Coordinates of C-alpha atoms in Angstrom, one line a residue:
Chain A
M234 CA 42.2 8.7 -3.5
T235 CA 43.3 6.5 -6.4
D236 CA 41.8 6.9 -9.8
H237 CA 39.8 4.1 -11.1
L238 CA 40.2 2.0 -14.2
P239 CA 39.1 3.6 -17.4
P240 CA 35.8 2.4 -18.7
A241 CA 35.7 -0.5 -21.1
G242 CA 35.0 2.0 -23.9
S243 CA 37.8 4.4 -23.2
P244 CA 40.0 5.2 -26.3
S245 CA 42.9 3.0 -25.2
L246 CA 40.6 0.0 -25.3
G247 CA 38.8 0.5 -28.5
S248 CA 35.2 1.2 -28.9
P249 CA 32.7 -0.1 -26.3
S250 CA 31.1 -3.4 -27.0
P251 CA 27.4 -3.1 -28.2
P252 CA 25.0 -5.2 -26.2
I253 CA 24.2 -8.7 -27.3
D254 CA 20.8 -8.8 -29.1
K255 CA 19.0 -11.8 -27.7
S256 CA 15.9 -11.1 -29.8
V257 CA 17.5 -11.5 -33.2
P258 CA 18.8 -14.8 -34.4
H259 CA 22.5 -14.8 -35.1
S260 CA 24.4 -17.2 -37.5
A261 CA 27.2 -17.9 -35.0
R262 CA 24.8 -19.1 -32.3
I263 CA 22.7 -21.0 -34.8
W264 CA 25.8 -22.9 -36.0
N265 CA 26.6 -23.5 -32.4
Y266 CA 23.2 -25.1 -32.0
W267 CA 23.6 -27.3 -35.1
L268 CA 26.9 -28.5 -33.7
G269 CA 25.3 -29.5 -30.5
G270 CA 26.6 -26.6 -28.5
K271 CA 24.9 -24.8 -25.6
D272 CA 25.9 -21.2 -26.4
N273 CA 22.6 -20.2 -28.1
Y274 CA 19.4 -18.3 -27.2
P275 CA 15.9 -19.6 -27.6
V276 CA 15.5 -17.4 -30.7
D277 CA 18.5 -19.2 -32.3
R278 CA 17.3 -22.6 -31.4
E279 CA 13.9 -21.8 -32.9
V280 CA 15.3 -20.6 -36.2
G281 CA 17.8 -23.5 -36.2
E282 CA 15.0 -26.1 -35.7
K283 CA 12.9 -24.6 -38.5
F284 CA 15.9 -24.7 -40.8
L285 CA 16.5 -28.3 -39.9
E286 CA 12.9 -29.3 -40.7
V287 CA 13.4 -27.9 -44.2
Y288 CA 17.0 -29.0 -44.7
P289 CA 18.2 -31.7 -42.2
G290 CA 21.5 -31.9 -44.2
I291 CA 22.7 -28.7 -42.4
V292 CA 24.0 -30.8 -39.5
D293 CA 26.3 -32.7 -41.9
V294 CA 27.3 -29.4 -43.4
A295 CA 28.1 -27.9 -40.0
R296 CA 30.2 -30.9 -39.0
G297 CA 31.7 -31.2 -42.5
V298 CA 33.0 -27.6 -42.4
R299 CA 34.6 -28.1 -39.0
Y300 CA 36.3 -31.3 -40.2
F301 CA 37.4 -29.6 -43.4
L302 CA 38.9 -26.7 -41.4
A303 CA 40.8 -29.2 -39.2
R304 CA 42.2 -31.2 -42.2
A305 CA 43.1 -28.0 -44.1
V306 CA 44.9 -26.5 -41.1
R307 CA 46.7 -29.8 -40.3
Y308 CA 47.9 -29.9 -43.9
L309 CA 49.0 -26.3 -43.9
A310 CA 50.8 -26.3 -40.6
G311 CA 52.0 -29.9 -40.9
D312 CA 52.9 -30.6 -44.6
V313 CA 53.5 -27.1 -45.8
G314 CA 54.9 -25.5 -42.7
V315 CA 52.7 -22.4 -42.5
R316 CA 53.0 -20.8 -39.1
Q317 CA 50.5 -17.9 -39.5
F318 CA 46.8 -18.0 -39.8
L319 CA 44.2 -15.2 -40.4
D320 CA 40.8 -16.6 -39.6
I321 CA 38.0 -14.3 -40.6
G322 CA 34.5 -15.2 -39.3
T323 CA 35.7 -17.1 -36.3
G324 CA 32.3 -18.1 -34.9
L325 CA 31.7 -19.4 -31.4
P326 CA 34.4 -21.8 -30.1
T327 CA 33.8 -25.4 -30.7
V328 CA 36.2 -28.4 -30.8
D329 CA 39.3 -28.2 -32.9
N330 CA 39.4 -24.4 -33.4
T331 CA 42.0 -23.1 -35.9
H332 CA 44.7 -22.3 -33.3
E333 CA 44.2 -25.6 -31.5
V334 CA 44.8 -27.7 -34.7
A335 CA 47.7 -25.5 -35.8
Q336 CA 49.4 -25.3 -32.4
R337 CA 49.1 -29.0 -31.9
V338 CA 51.2 -29.4 -35.1
A339 CA 53.6 -26.5 -34.2
P340 CA 53.1 -24.7 -30.9
A341 CA 54.7 -21.5 -32.2
C342 CA 51.9 -20.8 -34.7
R343 CA 50.4 -17.3 -34.6
I344 CA 46.7 -16.9 -35.2
V345 CA 44.5 -13.9 -35.7
Y346 CA 40.8 -14.4 -35.2
V347 CA 38.4 -11.8 -36.7
D348 CA 34.7 -11.4 -36.0
N349 CA 32.2 -8.6 -35.6
D350 CA 29.9 -10.2 -33.0
P351 CA 30.4 -9.2 -29.4
L352 CA 29.5 -12.6 -28.0
V353 CA 31.8 -14.4 -30.4
L354 CA 34.7 -12.0 -29.5
A355 CA 34.1 -12.4 -25.8
H356 CA 34.2 -16.2 -26.1
A357 CA 37.2 -16.1 -28.4
R358 CA 39.2 -13.8 -26.1
A359 CA 38.4 -16.0 -23.1
L360 CA 38.6 -19.4 -24.6
L361 CA 40.7 -19.4 -27.7
T362 CA 43.9 -18.8 -25.9
S363 CA 47.4 -19.5 -27.3
T364 CA 50.2 -21.7 -26.2
Q365 CA 53.1 -19.8 -24.5
E366 CA 55.2 -20.3 -27.6
G367 CA 52.7 -19.0 -30.1
A368 CA 50.2 -16.1 -30.1
C369 CA 46.5 -15.5 -30.7
D370 CA 44.9 -12.1 -31.3
Y371 CA 41.3 -11.1 -31.8
I372 CA 40.1 -8.3 -34.0
D373 CA 36.7 -6.8 -33.9
A374 CA 36.1 -5.9 -37.5
D375 CA 33.8 -6.5 -40.5
I376 CA 35.0 -8.3 -43.5
R377 CA 33.4 -5.7 -45.7
D378 CA 36.3 -3.4 -44.8
P379 CA 39.5 -5.4 -45.2
G380 CA 41.9 -2.5 -44.6
P381 CA 41.5 -2.3 -40.8
I382 CA 41.7 -6.1 -40.6
L383 CA 45.0 -6.2 -42.3
A384 CA 46.4 -3.3 -40.3
A385 CA 45.4 -4.8 -37.0
A386 CA 46.5 -8.3 -38.0
A387 CA 50.0 -6.9 -38.7
D388 CA 50.5 -6.5 -35.0
T389 CA 50.6 -10.3 -34.7
L390 CA 51.4 -11.6 -38.1
D391 CA 54.5 -11.0 -40.2
F392 CA 53.2 -10.2 -43.7
S393 CA 56.6 -10.9 -45.2
Q394 CA 56.1 -14.6 -44.3
P395 CA 53.4 -16.9 -45.7
V396 CA 49.9 -16.5 -44.1
A397 CA 47.0 -18.9 -44.4
L398 CA 43.9 -16.9 -44.9
M399 CA 40.8 -18.8 -43.7
L400 CA 37.3 -17.8 -45.0
L401 CA 34.9 -20.5 -43.9
G402 CA 31.2 -19.9 -44.3
I403 CA 31.5 -16.1 -44.3
L404 CA 31.2 -14.8 -47.8
G405 CA 27.6 -15.7 -48.1
H406 CA 26.9 -12.8 -45.7
L407 CA 27.7 -10.5 -48.6
S408 CA 24.8 -10.4 -51.0
D409 CA 26.8 -9.0 -53.9
Y410 CA 29.1 -11.7 -55.6
D411 CA 31.4 -9.1 -57.2
Q412 CA 31.9 -7.3 -53.9
A413 CA 32.7 -10.6 -52.2
R414 CA 35.2 -11.5 -54.9
S415 CA 36.9 -8.1 -54.7
I416 CA 37.2 -8.5 -50.9
V417 CA 38.9 -11.8 -51.3
R418 CA 41.2 -10.3 -53.8
N419 CA 42.1 -7.4 -51.5
L420 CA 42.9 -9.8 -48.7
V421 CA 44.9 -12.1 -50.9
D422 CA 46.8 -9.2 -52.4
A423 CA 48.1 -8.3 -49.0
L424 CA 49.7 -11.7 -48.5
P425 CA 53.2 -12.7 -49.7
S426 CA 53.9 -15.4 -52.2
G427 CA 53.6 -18.8 -50.7
S428 CA 50.5 -17.9 -48.7
Y429 CA 47.3 -19.9 -48.8
L430 CA 43.6 -19.4 -49.1
T431 CA 41.2 -21.9 -47.5
L432 CA 37.6 -21.1 -48.3
S433 CA 34.3 -22.7 -48.1
D434 CA 30.8 -21.5 -48.7
G435 CA 27.2 -22.8 -48.9
A436 CA 26.2 -24.0 -52.4
N437 CA 22.9 -23.8 -54.2
T438 CA 23.1 -27.5 -55.1
S439 CA 20.0 -28.6 -53.3
A440 CA 16.4 -27.3 -53.5
A441 CA 15.8 -28.0 -49.8
R442 CA 18.8 -25.9 -48.8
Q443 CA 17.7 -23.1 -51.0
E444 CA 14.3 -23.1 -49.5
A445 CA 15.7 -23.3 -46.0
H446 CA 17.9 -20.2 -46.7
R447 CA 14.9 -18.4 -48.3
Q448 CA 12.9 -18.9 -45.1
Y449 CA 16.0 -18.0 -43.0
A450 CA 16.2 -14.7 -44.7
G451 CA 12.8 -13.8 -43.3
T452 CA 13.7 -14.5 -39.6
G453 CA 15.5 -11.2 -39.0
A454 CA 19.0 -12.9 -39.2
V455 CA 21.5 -11.5 -41.6
P456 CA 20.6 -13.5 -44.8
Y457 CA 23.1 -16.0 -46.1
N458 CA 23.5 -16.1 -49.9
L459 CA 24.1 -19.5 -51.5
R460 CA 26.4 -19.6 -54.5
S461 CA 27.0 -22.0 -57.4
P462 CA 30.1 -24.3 -57.2
E463 CA 31.4 -22.3 -60.2
Q464 CA 31.0 -19.0 -58.3
I465 CA 32.7 -20.5 -55.2
T466 CA 35.6 -21.7 -57.5
G467 CA 35.7 -18.2 -58.8
F468 CA 36.9 -16.9 -55.4
F469 CA 40.2 -18.7 -56.1
D470 CA 40.9 -17.0 -59.4
G471 CA 44.5 -16.2 -59.9
L472 CA 45.6 -18.8 -57.3
E473 CA 46.9 -22.3 -57.7
L474 CA 44.2 -24.7 -56.5
L475 CA 45.5 -27.7 -54.7
E476 CA 44.1 -31.2 -55.5
P477 CA 41.2 -32.1 -55.5
G478 CA 40.1 -28.5 -56.3
V479 CA 36.8 -27.0 -55.1
V480 CA 34.6 -29.9 -53.9
P481 CA 32.0 -30.7 -51.3
V482 CA 34.0 -30.0 -48.1
S483 CA 33.5 -33.6 -46.9
Q484 CA 35.4 -34.8 -50.0
W485 CA 38.4 -32.5 -49.6
R486 CA 41.2 -34.9 -48.8
P487 CA 39.0 -37.0 -46.5
D488 CA 40.6 -39.1 -43.8
P489 CA 40.7 -42.8 -44.6
S490 CA 37.4 -44.4 -43.6
P491 CA 36.4 -48.1 -43.6
F492 CA 32.9 -46.9 -44.7
G493 CA 33.9 -45.7 -48.2
P494 CA 33.9 -42.1 -49.5
P495 CA 32.2 -39.5 -47.4
A496 CA 28.7 -38.2 -48.3
H497 CA 28.1 -35.2 -50.5
V498 CA 27.4 -32.0 -48.6
D499 CA 26.0 -28.8 -50.1
T500 CA 29.0 -26.7 -49.0
F501 CA 32.0 -26.4 -51.3
G502 CA 35.5 -25.5 -50.4
G503 CA 39.1 -25.8 -51.4
V504 CA 42.6 -24.7 -50.6
A505 CA 44.8 -22.7 -53.0
R506 CA 48.4 -21.4 -53.0
K507 CA 49.4 -17.9 -53.9
R508 CA 52.3 -18.1 -56.4
Chain B
M183 CA 32.1 -42.1 -24.3
D184 CA 35.9 -42.4 -23.7
R185 CA 35.6 -40.1 -20.8
T186 CA 32.7 -42.1 -19.3
Q187 CA 34.7 -45.3 -19.7
D188 CA 37.7 -43.5 -18.1
Q189 CA 35.6 -42.5 -15.1
A190 CA 34.3 -46.1 -14.8
D191 CA 37.8 -47.5 -14.7
H192 CA 38.4 -45.7 -11.5
N193 CA 36.6 -46.0 -8.3
G194 CA 35.9 -43.3 -5.8
G195 CA 35.8 -39.6 -6.4
Q196 CA 39.2 -38.2 -5.6
I197 CA 39.7 -34.7 -6.7
G198 CA 42.7 -33.7 -8.6
D199 CA 43.0 -36.5 -11.1
G200 CA 40.3 -35.8 -13.5
E201 CA 37.6 -38.1 -12.2
A202 CA 34.0 -37.3 -11.8
G203 CA 32.8 -36.8 -8.2
P204 CA 29.8 -39.0 -7.2
T205 CA 27.3 -36.2 -7.9
A206 CA 28.3 -36.1 -11.5
A207 CA 28.3 -39.9 -11.7
R208 CA 24.7 -39.9 -10.5
L209 CA 23.7 -37.2 -13.0
L210 CA 25.4 -39.0 -15.8
L211 CA 24.0 -42.4 -15.0
G212 CA 20.5 -40.9 -14.5
A213 CA 20.7 -39.1 -17.8
Q214 CA 21.9 -42.3 -19.6
L215 CA 19.2 -44.4 -18.0
R216 CA 16.5 -41.9 -19.0
R217 CA 17.7 -42.0 -22.6
L218 CA 17.7 -45.8 -22.6
R219 CA 14.3 -46.0 -21.1
E220 CA 12.8 -43.5 -23.6
A221 CA 14.5 -45.3 -26.5
A222 CA 12.9 -48.5 -25.3
G223 CA 9.5 -46.8 -25.1
I224 CA 9.0 -47.8 -21.5
S225 CA 7.1 -45.6 -19.0
R226 CA 8.5 -44.4 -15.7
E227 CA 5.8 -46.4 -14.0
D228 CA 6.7 -49.7 -15.8
A229 CA 10.4 -49.1 -15.0
G230 CA 9.6 -48.4 -11.4
Y231 CA 7.6 -51.7 -11.2
V232 CA 10.7 -53.7 -12.1
I233 CA 12.7 -52.2 -9.3
R234 CA 9.8 -52.3 -6.8
A235 CA 9.5 -48.5 -6.8
S236 CA 7.2 -45.8 -8.0
G237 CA 7.4 -43.8 -11.2
S238 CA 8.5 -40.8 -9.2
K239 CA 11.4 -42.7 -7.8
I240 CA 12.5 -43.3 -11.4
S241 CA 12.2 -39.6 -12.0
R242 CA 14.4 -38.9 -9.0
L243 CA 17.0 -41.5 -10.1
E244 CA 17.0 -40.1 -13.7
L245 CA 17.5 -36.6 -12.4
G246 CA 20.5 -37.7 -10.3
R247 CA 18.8 -36.7 -7.1
V248 CA 19.3 -40.0 -5.3
S249 CA 21.9 -42.8 -5.4
F250 CA 21.5 -46.1 -7.2
K251 CA 21.5 -49.6 -5.7
P252 CA 23.6 -51.9 -7.9
R253 CA 20.7 -54.3 -8.2
D254 CA 18.4 -51.6 -9.4
V255 CA 20.8 -50.6 -12.1
D256 CA 21.1 -54.3 -13.2
D257 CA 17.3 -54.7 -13.3
L258 CA 16.8 -51.5 -15.3
L259 CA 19.5 -52.4 -17.8
D260 CA 17.9 -55.8 -18.3
L261 CA 14.6 -54.1 -18.9
Y262 CA 16.0 -51.6 -21.4
G263 CA 17.7 -54.4 -23.3
V264 CA 21.3 -53.5 -22.4
R265 CA 22.4 -57.1 -21.9
G266 CA 26.2 -56.9 -22.0
G267 CA 29.2 -55.3 -23.6
P268 CA 31.1 -52.2 -22.6
A269 CA 28.0 -50.0 -22.3
R270 CA 26.6 -52.2 -19.5
A271 CA 29.9 -52.4 -17.7
T272 CA 30.3 -48.6 -17.9
L273 CA 26.9 -47.9 -16.6
Q274 CA 27.3 -50.5 -13.8
A275 CA 30.6 -48.9 -12.8
L276 CA 29.0 -45.4 -12.8
G277 CA 26.4 -46.8 -10.4
G278 CA 29.2 -48.0 -8.1
Q279 CA 31.0 -44.7 -8.4
S280 CA 27.8 -42.8 -7.6
N281 CA 27.8 -44.4 -4.2
A282 CA 31.5 -43.8 -3.4
P283 CA 32.3 -41.2 -0.8
A284 CA 32.8 -37.7 -2.1
W285 CA 36.2 -36.2 -2.3
W286 CA 35.3 -33.7 0.4
H287 CA 34.3 -36.4 2.8
A288 CA 37.3 -35.7 5.0
F289 CA 35.9 -32.2 5.5
K290 CA 32.4 -33.4 6.1
D291 CA 32.1 -31.6 9.5
V292 CA 32.7 -28.2 8.0
V293 CA 31.1 -28.5 4.6
P294 CA 27.8 -26.6 4.7
D295 CA 25.0 -28.8 3.4
W296 CA 24.1 -26.5 0.5
L297 CA 27.7 -26.6 -0.8
E298 CA 27.9 -30.4 -1.0
D299 CA 26.4 -30.8 -4.5
Y300 CA 28.5 -28.0 -5.9
L301 CA 31.7 -29.6 -4.6
G302 CA 30.7 -32.9 -6.1
L303 CA 30.0 -31.3 -9.5
E304 CA 32.8 -28.8 -9.8
P305 CA 35.6 -31.3 -10.6
S306 CA 33.6 -32.8 -13.5
A307 CA 33.1 -29.5 -15.3
S308 CA 35.2 -28.7 -18.3
L309 CA 34.3 -25.0 -18.1
I310 CA 33.7 -23.0 -14.9
R311 CA 32.4 -19.5 -15.5
T312 CA 32.1 -17.2 -12.5
Y313 CA 31.2 -13.6 -11.7
D314 CA 32.2 -12.2 -8.3
V315 CA 31.2 -8.8 -6.9
Q316 CA 32.7 -8.7 -3.4
F317 CA 35.3 -11.4 -3.2
I318 CA 38.0 -13.1 -5.2
P319 CA 36.6 -16.3 -6.8
A320 CA 37.0 -19.3 -4.5
L321 CA 39.2 -21.2 -6.9
L322 CA 41.7 -18.3 -7.0
R323 CA 42.0 -17.4 -3.3
T324 CA 45.2 -17.6 -1.2
R325 CA 44.9 -19.4 2.1
D326 CA 45.1 -16.2 4.1
Y327 CA 42.4 -14.6 1.9
S328 CA 40.2 -17.6 2.4
L329 CA 40.6 -17.5 6.1
A330 CA 39.8 -13.8 6.1
V331 CA 36.6 -14.4 4.1
L332 CA 35.6 -17.3 6.4
R333 CA 36.0 -15.1 9.5
L334 CA 33.6 -12.6 7.9
G335 CA 30.9 -15.2 7.2
P336 CA 28.5 -17.1 9.4
G337 CA 29.6 -20.4 10.9
D338 CA 32.1 -21.6 13.4
D339 CA 34.7 -19.2 14.6
D340 CA 36.5 -22.0 16.3
R341 CA 40.1 -21.9 15.0
T342 CA 40.3 -25.6 14.1
A343 CA 37.1 -25.4 12.1
L344 CA 38.4 -22.3 10.3
E345 CA 41.6 -24.1 9.5
Q346 CA 39.7 -27.1 8.2
R347 CA 37.5 -24.9 6.0
A348 CA 40.6 -23.2 4.6
G349 CA 42.0 -26.7 4.0
L350 CA 38.8 -27.6 2.0
A351 CA 39.2 -24.4 0.0
A352 CA 42.8 -25.3 -0.9
Q353 CA 41.8 -28.9 -1.8
R354 CA 39.1 -27.6 -4.0
Q355 CA 41.7 -25.5 -6.0
Q356 CA 43.6 -28.7 -6.9
I357 CA 41.4 -29.1 -10.0
L358 CA 43.3 -26.2 -11.6
R359 CA 46.6 -28.1 -11.1
R360 CA 45.6 -31.5 -12.5
P361 CA 46.8 -32.6 -16.0
D362 CA 43.5 -32.0 -17.8
P363 CA 42.2 -29.0 -15.8
P364 CA 38.8 -27.3 -16.4
R365 CA 39.0 -23.8 -17.9
L366 CA 38.1 -21.1 -15.4
W367 CA 36.6 -18.0 -16.9
A368 CA 36.2 -15.5 -14.1
V369 CA 34.7 -12.0 -14.3
I370 CA 35.8 -10.1 -11.2
D371 CA 34.3 -6.8 -10.2
E372 CA 36.8 -4.1 -9.5
A373 CA 35.3 -3.8 -6.0
A374 CA 36.5 -7.3 -5.1
L375 CA 40.0 -6.3 -6.0
R376 CA 40.0 -3.0 -4.1
R377 CA 38.2 -4.2 -0.9
P378 CA 41.0 -4.9 1.6
V379 CA 39.8 -8.2 2.9
G380 CA 42.2 -9.3 5.6
G381 CA 44.3 -6.1 5.3
P382 CA 46.9 -4.9 2.9
A383 CA 49.4 -7.7 3.4
V384 CA 46.8 -10.3 2.6
M385 CA 45.5 -8.4 -0.4
R386 CA 49.1 -7.9 -1.7
A387 CA 49.7 -11.6 -1.6
Q388 CA 46.3 -12.3 -3.1
L389 CA 46.8 -9.9 -6.0
K390 CA 50.3 -11.4 -6.7
H391 CA 48.6 -14.8 -6.7
L392 CA 46.1 -13.6 -9.3
I393 CA 48.9 -12.2 -11.5
Q394 CA 50.5 -15.7 -11.4
A395 CA 47.2 -17.4 -12.0
V396 CA 46.4 -15.6 -15.3
R397 CA 49.6 -16.9 -16.7
L398 CA 48.0 -20.3 -16.8
D399 CA 46.6 -21.2 -20.2
H400 CA 43.3 -22.4 -18.6
V401 CA 42.7 -19.4 -16.4
T402 CA 41.0 -16.4 -17.8
I403 CA 40.3 -13.3 -15.7
Q404 CA 38.3 -10.2 -16.8
V405 CA 38.0 -7.2 -14.6
M406 CA 34.7 -5.3 -14.6
P407 CA 35.7 -1.7 -13.9
F408 CA 33.6 0.6 -11.7
S409 CA 33.0 2.8 -14.7
A410 CA 31.6 0.1 -17.0
G411 CA 28.0 -0.6 -17.6
H412 CA 26.7 -3.4 -15.5
A413 CA 24.5 -6.4 -16.0
A414 CA 21.7 -6.7 -13.5
A415 CA 23.5 -9.7 -12.0
G416 CA 22.8 -9.0 -8.4
G417 CA 25.1 -11.4 -6.6
P418 CA 27.9 -13.9 -7.5
I419 CA 27.2 -16.5 -10.2
S420 CA 28.9 -19.8 -11.0
L421 CA 28.1 -21.8 -14.1
L422 CA 29.4 -25.3 -14.6
R423 CA 29.5 -26.8 -18.1
F424 CA 30.3 -30.5 -18.5
P425 CA 32.0 -32.2 -21.4
E426 CA 29.2 -34.7 -21.8
G427 CA 26.6 -33.3 -24.2
G428 CA 23.8 -34.8 -22.3
L429 CA 24.4 -32.9 -19.1
A430 CA 22.8 -29.4 -18.9
D431 CA 24.7 -26.5 -17.4
V432 CA 24.4 -26.1 -13.7
V433 CA 24.2 -22.6 -12.2
Y434 CA 25.1 -22.1 -8.5
L435 CA 24.2 -18.9 -6.7
E436 CA 25.8 -18.7 -3.3
Q437 CA 24.2 -16.6 -0.6
L438 CA 25.1 -15.9 3.0
A439 CA 23.8 -19.1 4.5
T440 CA 22.5 -21.1 1.6
G441 CA 23.1 -21.9 -2.0
V442 CA 20.7 -22.1 -4.9
Y443 CA 21.1 -24.5 -7.8
L444 CA 19.5 -24.2 -11.1
T445 CA 19.6 -27.0 -13.7
R446 CA 16.7 -26.4 -16.0
P447 CA 17.7 -24.6 -19.1
A448 CA 14.8 -22.3 -18.8
E449 CA 16.2 -21.2 -15.4
T450 CA 19.9 -21.2 -16.2
I451 CA 19.6 -19.2 -19.4
D452 CA 19.2 -15.8 -17.7
Y453 CA 22.5 -16.4 -15.8
W454 CA 24.3 -17.7 -18.8
S455 CA 23.1 -14.6 -20.6
A456 CA 24.2 -12.3 -17.7
L457 CA 27.6 -13.9 -17.8
N458 CA 27.8 -13.2 -21.5
H459 CA 26.8 -9.6 -21.0
L460 CA 29.4 -9.2 -18.2
A461 CA 32.1 -10.7 -20.4
T462 CA 31.3 -8.3 -23.2
Q463 CA 31.4 -5.3 -20.8
A464 CA 34.4 -6.2 -18.7
R465 CA 37.9 -5.5 -19.7
P466 CA 39.4 -8.1 -22.1
P467 CA 41.4 -10.9 -20.6
A468 CA 44.7 -9.6 -22.1
A469 CA 44.3 -6.5 -19.9
A470 CA 44.1 -8.4 -16.6
P471 CA 47.8 -8.5 -15.7
S472 CA 48.3 -4.8 -16.1
I473 CA 45.1 -4.0 -14.2
L474 CA 46.1 -6.3 -11.3
R475 CA 49.5 -4.7 -11.2
K476 CA 48.0 -1.2 -11.2
I477 CA 45.7 -2.0 -8.3
L478 CA 48.5 -3.7 -6.4
A479 CA 50.6 -0.5 -6.8
E480 CA 47.8 1.9 -6.0
D481 CA 46.1 0.3 -3.1
Y482 CA 48.5 -2.1 -1.6
A483 CA 52.0 -0.6 -1.9
A484 CA 54.0 -2.0 1.0
S485 CA 54.0 0.5 3.8
E486 CA 56.5 1.0 6.7
H487 CA 54.0 -0.7 9.0
D488 CA 53.7 -3.8 6.8
R489 CA 57.5 -4.1 6.6
T490 CA 58.1 -4.0 10.3
E491 CA 55.3 -6.5 10.7
R492 CA 57.3 -9.2 9.0

């Protein structure tokens, strides 16, 4: 008689995955809905639709953040030559995920994805797969506790070489601004000189968006806290902000367009270098 | 749109080169025509009148259930105000393609009726998610394993027919070898790996084949161990997702002598959800190679008998 495989939750495999809660709306699945994806439950679509009614601009925001991510990663992998990425708050796979953009520029890029949602992790592990030359790893962890993230990421990333830290649309999950700042500082402190921080977050620059977020907080989803552009800029303190600074993500080094400058969106972001 | 144009540039539905089979062409064209009709504010009945048919015929066309006559496509495009340009050419070409013979036409005699639509759709999917309880997923079987499964099932025991059906199975797998392959995300129950279908030699080769397959960037395997919690999935599930946003997921449930298709989101969601649950409970993809090697060593180590057989 042969012994059978250890259960999914045996110690060698980490803790067992909690079940997916289909009754509570989840930000990753709602974003997937706004981006036109099919990986969402009725409860996510319902909340996403209600949000859209109050603040239709969220679709431009969702797309704008994806394009911002793609431009920033292309710049970092292409122009700067960064080969390591730590992407916290991965979200459900969409087009042009971090490793796809980076490995298109340089197939040897190494990417660590971090999320704490079982559905996101299952999708990331199955679909966000690396080139043969590079590597992708997936960490089940919460940004509130950076220590384990950094420890696990060290299995894939070499922290003596520059790392691009990606924090897109995640810090709003932390209600306390000072706590969010200190988490960013902890993460950046672990990176060597020549590393980069790419960060974007929802801004309180529109009454409609603020109202949509206020209602969203009552749906049972983890509330998302909007911050002022100044507060978002504050996350980059101590770092060297690249041009054009912290701006609506659509306006961060936009690709040339025959239709003039891109529209304003109520999500601000930037890229900074650690000296 | 590029992809649609690309499909339209070819004719026929050959598998293995990234083209849509006729089933997908029908679905695509139907969905596009429905969008155009609704945008023009025209009722199904009025549209039907123009092509000398009923409103319910328009329904069937728009659902991709029936094929299109070129003249009907022309008349509908006129009615919807699509008078020229690339859009019209694309839709006309899709109409032509939807009438082309299916890639599996050469195997017509041995393709069970219920499998036809699935075979037409599979090559157009960008993502194929499967859950298998008893057998290795069809796209990952060796020829000998396929033959062994076919001998177990209903249908013709005639050797030629069996060979033909195994040939069809092999042809179907070509989609994984084309330049722009779909991604296969398979959850396989441990039972399917331990059950000695066709005997130890067949299983040994099959497991080695799986170990090779997971090396491909676009093939993901997760093993569901006996010891893990289980989704109430019942039987095998296949879910096809298409790159075109307008096409809903298709769920296919194969049974002993029939297959069930689900296309309405209200019906497919439970299976999508079950696949998600299975994926979170099964061992992660990175563990697959070592699990497969472990089972190969434990259950199918080469015996004296196997060696003398060669």
